[in-house]
Coordinates of C-alpha atoms and ligand atoms in Angstrom, one line a residue:
M1 CA 111.8 93.5 87.3
S2 CA 111.2 93.7 83.6
N3 CA 113.5 95.9 81.4
W4 CA 111.2 95.5 78.4
A5 CA 111.3 98.6 76.3
H6 CA 109.7 97.6 73.0
K7 CA 106.2 98.9 72.2
H8 CA 106.1 97.1 68.9
I9 CA 108.0 94.0 67.7
I10 CA 108.7 94.5 64.0
D11 CA 112.1 92.8 63.7
L12 CA 114.9 91.5 65.9
S13 CA 117.6 93.9 64.9
S14 CA 116.9 96.0 68.0
F15 CA 116.8 93.1 70.4
S16 CA 119.5 92.9 73.1
L17 CA 120.7 89.8 74.9
E18 CA 118.5 90.9 77.8
D19 CA 115.5 91.0 75.6
Y20 CA 116.2 87.4 74.3
K21 CA 116.6 86.3 78.0
E22 CA 113.4 87.9 79.1
V23 CA 111.3 86.3 76.3
L24 CA 112.9 82.9 76.8
E25 CA 112.5 82.9 80.6
L26 CA 108.9 84.0 80.3
A27 CA 108.2 81.3 77.7
H28 CA 109.8 78.7 80.0
R29 CA 107.4 79.7 82.7
F30 CA 104.4 79.5 80.4
K31 CA 105.5 76.2 79.0
R32 CA 105.7 74.7 82.5
L33 CA 102.2 75.9 83.4
P34 CA 100.4 72.6 82.8
Q35 CA 102.8 70.9 85.2
T36 CA 101.6 73.4 87.9
G37 CA 98.0 72.4 87.3
S38 CA 97.0 75.6 85.6
R39 CA 96.1 75.4 81.9
K40 CA 95.1 79.1 81.6
L41 CA 96.2 82.3 83.2
P42 CA 94.0 85.3 83.9
A43 CA 96.8 87.7 82.9
L44 CA 95.1 89.4 79.9
Q45 CA 91.5 89.0 80.9
G46 CA 89.3 91.6 79.2
R47 CA 92.1 92.7 76.9
L48 CA 91.6 92.5 73.1
I49 CA 94.1 91.1 70.7
A50 CA 93.4 91.1 67.0
T51 CA 95.1 88.8 64.5
L52 CA 95.1 90.6 61.1
F53 CA 96.5 88.2 58.5
F54 CA 96.4 89.9 55.1
E55 CA 98.4 86.9 53.8
P56 CA 97.5 83.2 54.5
S57 CA 98.8 81.3 57.5
T58 CA 98.1 78.1 59.3
R59 CA 100.6 77.8 62.2
T60 CA 101.4 81.5 63.1
R61 CA 97.8 82.7 63.3
S62 CA 96.4 79.7 65.2
S63 CA 99.4 79.8 67.5
F64 CA 98.9 83.5 68.3
E65 CA 95.2 82.9 68.9
L66 CA 95.8 80.0 71.2
A67 CA 98.5 81.9 73.1
A68 CA 96.1 84.8 73.6
K69 CA 93.3 82.5 74.8
K70 CA 95.7 80.8 77.3
L71 CA 96.2 84.3 78.8
S72 CA 92.4 84.8 78.9
A73 CA 92.5 87.6 76.3
D74 CA 89.6 88.3 73.9
V75 CA 90.6 87.5 70.4
Q76 CA 89.3 88.9 67.1
S77 CA 90.6 87.5 63.9
F78 CA 90.1 88.6 60.4
T79 CA 90.0 86.8 57.1
P80 CA 90.7 88.9 54.0
S81 CA 88.4 86.9 51.7
S82 CA 85.4 87.5 53.9
S83 CA 86.2 91.1 55.0
A84 CA 85.6 94.6 53.7
L85 CA 89.0 94.4 52.0
I86 CA 87.2 92.9 49.0
K87 CA 85.0 96.1 48.9
G88 CA 88.2 98.1 48.6
E89 CA 88.9 98.9 52.3
T90 CA 92.6 99.5 52.9
P91 CA 94.7 97.7 55.5
L92 CA 95.0 101.0 57.4
D93 CA 91.3 101.4 57.7
T94 CA 91.0 97.7 58.7
V95 CA 93.5 98.3 61.4
L96 CA 91.8 101.5 62.6
T97 CA 88.5 99.6 62.8
Y98 CA 90.1 97.0 65.3
V99 CA 91.8 99.8 67.2
A100 CA 88.4 101.6 67.6
M101 CA 87.0 98.3 69.0
G102 CA 89.7 98.5 71.7
A103 CA 92.4 96.1 70.4
E104 CA 95.6 96.6 72.4
V105 CA 97.9 94.3 70.4
L106 CA 97.6 93.8 66.7
V107 CA 99.4 90.8 65.1
I108 CA 99.8 91.8 61.5
R109 CA 101.0 89.7 58.5
H110 CA 101.3 91.2 55.1
R111 CA 102.8 90.0 51.8
D112 CA 104.6 93.4 51.4
T113 CA 107.7 94.2 53.3
G114 CA 107.3 97.2 55.7
V115 CA 103.5 97.2 56.1
P116 CA 103.5 96.4 59.9
A117 CA 106.2 99.0 60.5
Q118 CA 104.3 101.7 58.5
L119 CA 101.1 100.9 60.4
A120 CA 102.9 101.0 63.8
K121 CA 104.4 104.4 62.9
Y122 CA 101.0 105.8 61.9
L123 CA 99.4 104.6 65.1
D124 CA 102.3 106.2 67.1
Q125 CA 101.8 109.5 65.3
K126 CA 98.2 109.4 66.3
N127 CA 99.2 108.6 69.9
K128 CA 97.2 105.3 69.9
K129 CA 97.9 102.9 72.9
V130 CA 98.3 99.9 70.7
S131 CA 101.2 97.6 69.9
V132 CA 102.0 96.0 66.5
L133 CA 103.5 92.5 66.5
N134 CA 104.8 91.6 63.0
G135 CA 103.4 88.2 62.1
G136 CA 105.6 88.1 58.9
D137 CA 106.0 90.8 56.3
G138 CA 107.2 90.1 52.7
L139 CA 110.9 89.0 52.7
H140 CA 111.7 91.1 55.7
S141 CA 111.0 89.6 59.1
H142 CA 109.1 87.0 61.1
P143 CA 110.2 87.6 64.7
S144 CA 108.0 85.2 66.5
Q145 CA 109.2 82.3 64.3
A146 CA 112.8 83.1 64.9
L147 CA 112.2 83.4 68.7
L148 CA 110.4 80.0 68.8
D149 CA 113.4 78.5 66.8
L150 CA 115.7 80.1 69.3
F151 CA 113.6 78.6 72.2
T152 CA 113.7 75.2 70.5
L153 CA 117.4 75.3 70.0
T154 CA 118.3 76.5 73.4
N155 CA 116.1 73.8 75.0
Y156 CA 117.9 71.3 72.9
F157 CA 121.4 72.5 73.9
D158 CA 120.5 73.2 77.5
N159 CA 117.7 71.0 78.7
S160 CA 117.4 72.5 82.2
Q161 CA 117.7 76.3 81.6
G162 CA 117.4 76.9 77.8
S163 CA 119.2 80.2 78.2
P164 CA 120.4 82.1 75.2
E165 CA 124.0 81.7 76.4
S166 CA 123.7 78.0 75.4
L167 CA 124.1 79.1 71.8
L168 CA 127.4 80.9 72.4
G169 CA 130.1 79.4 70.0
K170 CA 127.6 76.9 68.4
T171 CA 127.4 76.7 64.7
I172 CA 123.9 76.7 63.1
T173 CA 123.5 76.0 59.4
I174 CA 120.6 77.4 57.5
V175 CA 120.0 75.7 54.2
G176 CA 117.8 76.5 51.2
D177 CA 115.8 79.4 49.8
I178 CA 117.4 82.1 52.0
L179 CA 116.7 84.8 49.4
H180 CA 113.0 84.7 49.9
S181 CA 113.0 83.8 53.6
R182 CA 111.9 86.3 56.2
V183 CA 112.4 83.5 58.7
A184 CA 116.1 83.2 57.8
R185 CA 116.6 87.0 58.0
S186 CA 115.0 87.0 61.5
N187 CA 117.1 83.9 62.5
L188 CA 120.2 85.7 61.5
W189 CA 119.5 88.5 64.0
S190 CA 118.6 86.2 66.8
L191 CA 121.2 83.5 66.4
T192 CA 124.1 85.8 65.9
G193 CA 122.7 88.0 68.7
C194 CA 123.1 85.1 71.1
G195 CA 126.6 84.4 69.9
A196 CA 126.0 81.5 67.5
N197 CA 128.0 81.4 64.2
V198 CA 125.7 80.9 61.2
I199 CA 126.6 79.0 58.0
L200 CA 124.3 79.8 55.1
C201 CA 124.1 77.1 52.5
G202 CA 122.3 77.1 49.1
P203 CA 122.7 77.7 45.4
Q204 CA 123.8 81.1 44.1
S205 CA 120.3 81.9 42.8
L206 CA 118.7 81.5 46.3
L207 CA 121.7 82.8 48.3
P208 CA 123.4 85.9 47.0
E209 CA 127.0 86.5 48.2
D210 CA 126.1 89.7 50.1
F211 CA 124.1 87.8 52.8
S212 CA 127.5 87.2 54.5
R213 CA 127.4 90.9 55.5
F214 CA 123.8 90.8 56.7
A215 CA 124.2 91.8 60.3
E216 CA 127.1 94.3 59.7
E217 CA 125.0 97.4 59.8
P218 CA 121.8 97.8 61.8
P219 CA 118.8 99.3 59.9
S220 CA 119.0 103.0 59.3
E221 CA 116.5 104.1 61.9
Q222 CA 118.5 102.4 64.6
K223 CA 121.5 104.2 66.1
E224 CA 123.6 101.2 67.0
D225 CA 123.6 97.5 67.3
P226 CA 122.5 96.5 70.9
I227 CA 124.6 93.4 70.6
K228 CA 128.3 94.0 71.3
K229 CA 129.7 90.9 69.7
R230 CA 127.6 89.0 67.2
G231 CA 128.4 85.5 65.9
K232 CA 129.9 85.3 62.4
I233 CA 127.9 84.6 59.2
T234 CA 129.6 82.6 56.4
I235 CA 128.4 81.2 53.1
C236 CA 129.2 77.7 52.1
R237 CA 127.9 76.3 48.8
S238 CA 128.7 72.7 49.7
L239 CA 126.1 71.0 52.0
K240 CA 128.7 68.3 52.8
E241 CA 131.2 70.8 54.0
A242 CA 128.6 72.8 56.0
L243 CA 127.2 69.7 57.7
N244 CA 130.6 68.5 58.7
N245 CA 130.9 71.5 60.9
T246 CA 127.5 72.2 62.4
D247 CA 125.6 71.7 65.7
A248 CA 122.1 72.2 64.3
L249 CA 120.4 72.7 60.9
I250 CA 117.5 74.8 59.9
T251 CA 116.1 73.9 56.4
L252 CA 113.8 76.2 54.5
R253 CA 110.9 75.9 52.1
L254 CA 111.4 76.8 48.5
Q255 CA 109.1 79.8 48.3
K256 CA 107.8 79.4 44.7
E257 CA 105.1 82.0 45.3
R258 CA 107.7 84.7 45.9
M259 CA 109.9 83.8 42.9
S260 CA 109.4 86.3 40.1
E261 CA 111.4 84.1 37.7
N262 CA 112.2 80.4 37.7
L263 CA 115.2 80.3 39.9
I264 CA 115.3 76.5 40.3
S265 CA 115.1 74.6 37.0
N266 CA 115.0 71.1 38.4
L267 CA 113.5 70.2 41.7
N268 CA 115.0 66.7 41.7
L269 CA 118.4 68.1 41.2
Y270 CA 117.8 70.6 44.0
H271 CA 116.7 67.8 46.3
E272 CA 119.8 65.9 45.4
K273 CA 122.1 68.8 46.3
Y274 CA 120.3 70.5 49.1
G275 CA 117.5 68.3 50.3
I276 CA 118.0 67.0 53.8
T277 CA 117.8 63.3 54.3
H278 CA 119.0 60.7 56.8
Q279 CA 121.8 59.8 54.4
K280 CA 123.1 63.3 54.1
L281 CA 123.1 63.7 57.9
Q282 CA 125.7 61.0 58.1
W283 CA 128.1 63.7 56.8
C284 CA 127.8 65.3 60.3
E285 CA 130.4 64.6 62.9
K286 CA 127.6 64.0 65.5
K287 CA 123.9 63.7 65.8
I288 CA 122.3 67.1 65.1
P289 CA 118.7 68.4 65.3
V290 CA 116.9 69.5 62.1
L291 CA 114.4 72.3 62.2
H292 CA 111.9 73.6 59.5
P293 CA 109.5 76.6 60.0
G294 CA 106.8 74.9 57.9
P295 CA 104.9 74.6 55.7
V296 CA 107.0 71.8 54.1
N297 CA 107.5 70.7 50.6
R298 CA 108.0 67.0 51.3
G299 CA 110.7 65.4 49.2
I300 CA 112.1 68.7 48.1
E301 CA 113.9 70.5 51.0
I302 CA 113.5 67.5 53.4
S303 CA 112.6 63.9 52.9
S304 CA 109.3 62.6 54.2
E305 CA 111.1 60.0 56.3
L306 CA 113.3 62.6 58.1
L307 CA 110.3 64.9 58.6
E308 CA 108.6 62.2 60.5
D309 CA 111.6 61.1 62.5
N310 CA 111.0 63.0 65.8
S311 CA 114.3 61.8 67.2
I312 CA 116.0 64.2 64.8
C313 CA 113.4 66.5 63.3
L314 CA 112.1 69.1 65.8
V315 CA 109.2 70.4 63.7
A316 CA 106.6 69.3 66.1
Q317 CA 108.5 70.8 69.0
Q318 CA 108.8 74.1 67.1
V319 CA 105.0 74.2 66.7
S320 CA 104.3 73.5 70.3
N321 CA 107.0 75.9 71.5
G322 CA 105.4 78.6 69.4
I323 CA 102.6 78.9 71.9
P324 CA 104.6 79.8 75.0
I325 CA 106.8 82.1 73.0
R326 CA 103.8 83.9 71.6
M327 CA 102.2 84.0 75.1
A328 CA 105.4 85.7 76.2
L329 CA 105.4 88.3 73.4
L330 CA 101.7 89.1 73.9
Y331 CA 102.2 89.4 77.6
L332 CA 105.1 91.8 77.3
L333 CA 103.4 94.0 74.7
A334 CA 100.1 94.1 76.6
A335 CA 102.1 95.3 79.7
V336 CA 103.5 98.2 77.7
N337 CA 100.0 99.5 77.1
N338 CA 98.8 99.1 80.7
Ligands
LIG401 N1 105.7 80.1 57.6 C1 106.9 80.8 57.3 C2 106.6 82.2 56.8 O1 105.5 82.6 56.9 C3 107.9 80.0 56.4 C4 107.3 79.7 55.0 O2 106.3 80.2 54.6 O3 108.0 79.0 54.3 O4 107.5 82.9 56.4

């Protein structure tokens, strides 16, 4: 029986180990569907899911739409440049329009931190039977990306089960532009929540010292951390040292569009120090997998050769795992509104 208690998924700070297990188990079932002969399930037939991306997206939006279609839902999507937003309509009125059409799950992305949470709160105050799934807000959170990363890593460490426990005691290094990354912030909740220790690695300008205390206090609206014992977070400025002691690596895009000032003066120098290449991976004690949430700046945070080496780089697996993970999330949220 499901113990799922979340009406909305805004971030992962409120996820328990049971929540991670439930999402991963469901994603495993959905991933195995083609082997059972069924490519599509009738589970959400006649239910409306709206993808409202006020900020551009390639992977996340298509992946949610595909996931919804595989569950036989109706999908409405919205493109800011060809919508009433350019006539001055607010995101709230856009959302209310889709709710009035009968949408039961809204996947919302916005460039400003907090917008999906504010919209969810407003809809709750109005007693609307609709769930908000954060598709990425500002620097804050990107839960579905962190869950598909978790799924990819647990599958790597535990081929047969892919359970969250397979991360217990593992060390995962996250390298690069952590300051501007909502993916890294969500990864920190999920990885430490499943007992992995996380090494954050990057230059001071992209990785302030206080990130090491990231998971110490849950957000103010939450009473307590549902995870009894989280993995540790440490900061290591030396990539060589970090790699020497890691079981997997997540490298991040330099998010130039979010930098208010020029934080990286020389991209070649950045690549030399923090760019991931086959050569630098020789610093690792063993063969490790490399993940990247995409989109990628080739030759900056990762070399083109490594990006295309599927024996090490799991980017393609991350993209395909995104579909069963998002099927699981849509399925769980739609059930809340039944
Ligand atoms: N696609 C991810 C995001 O939306 C990562 C990135 O843009 O670098 O946050």
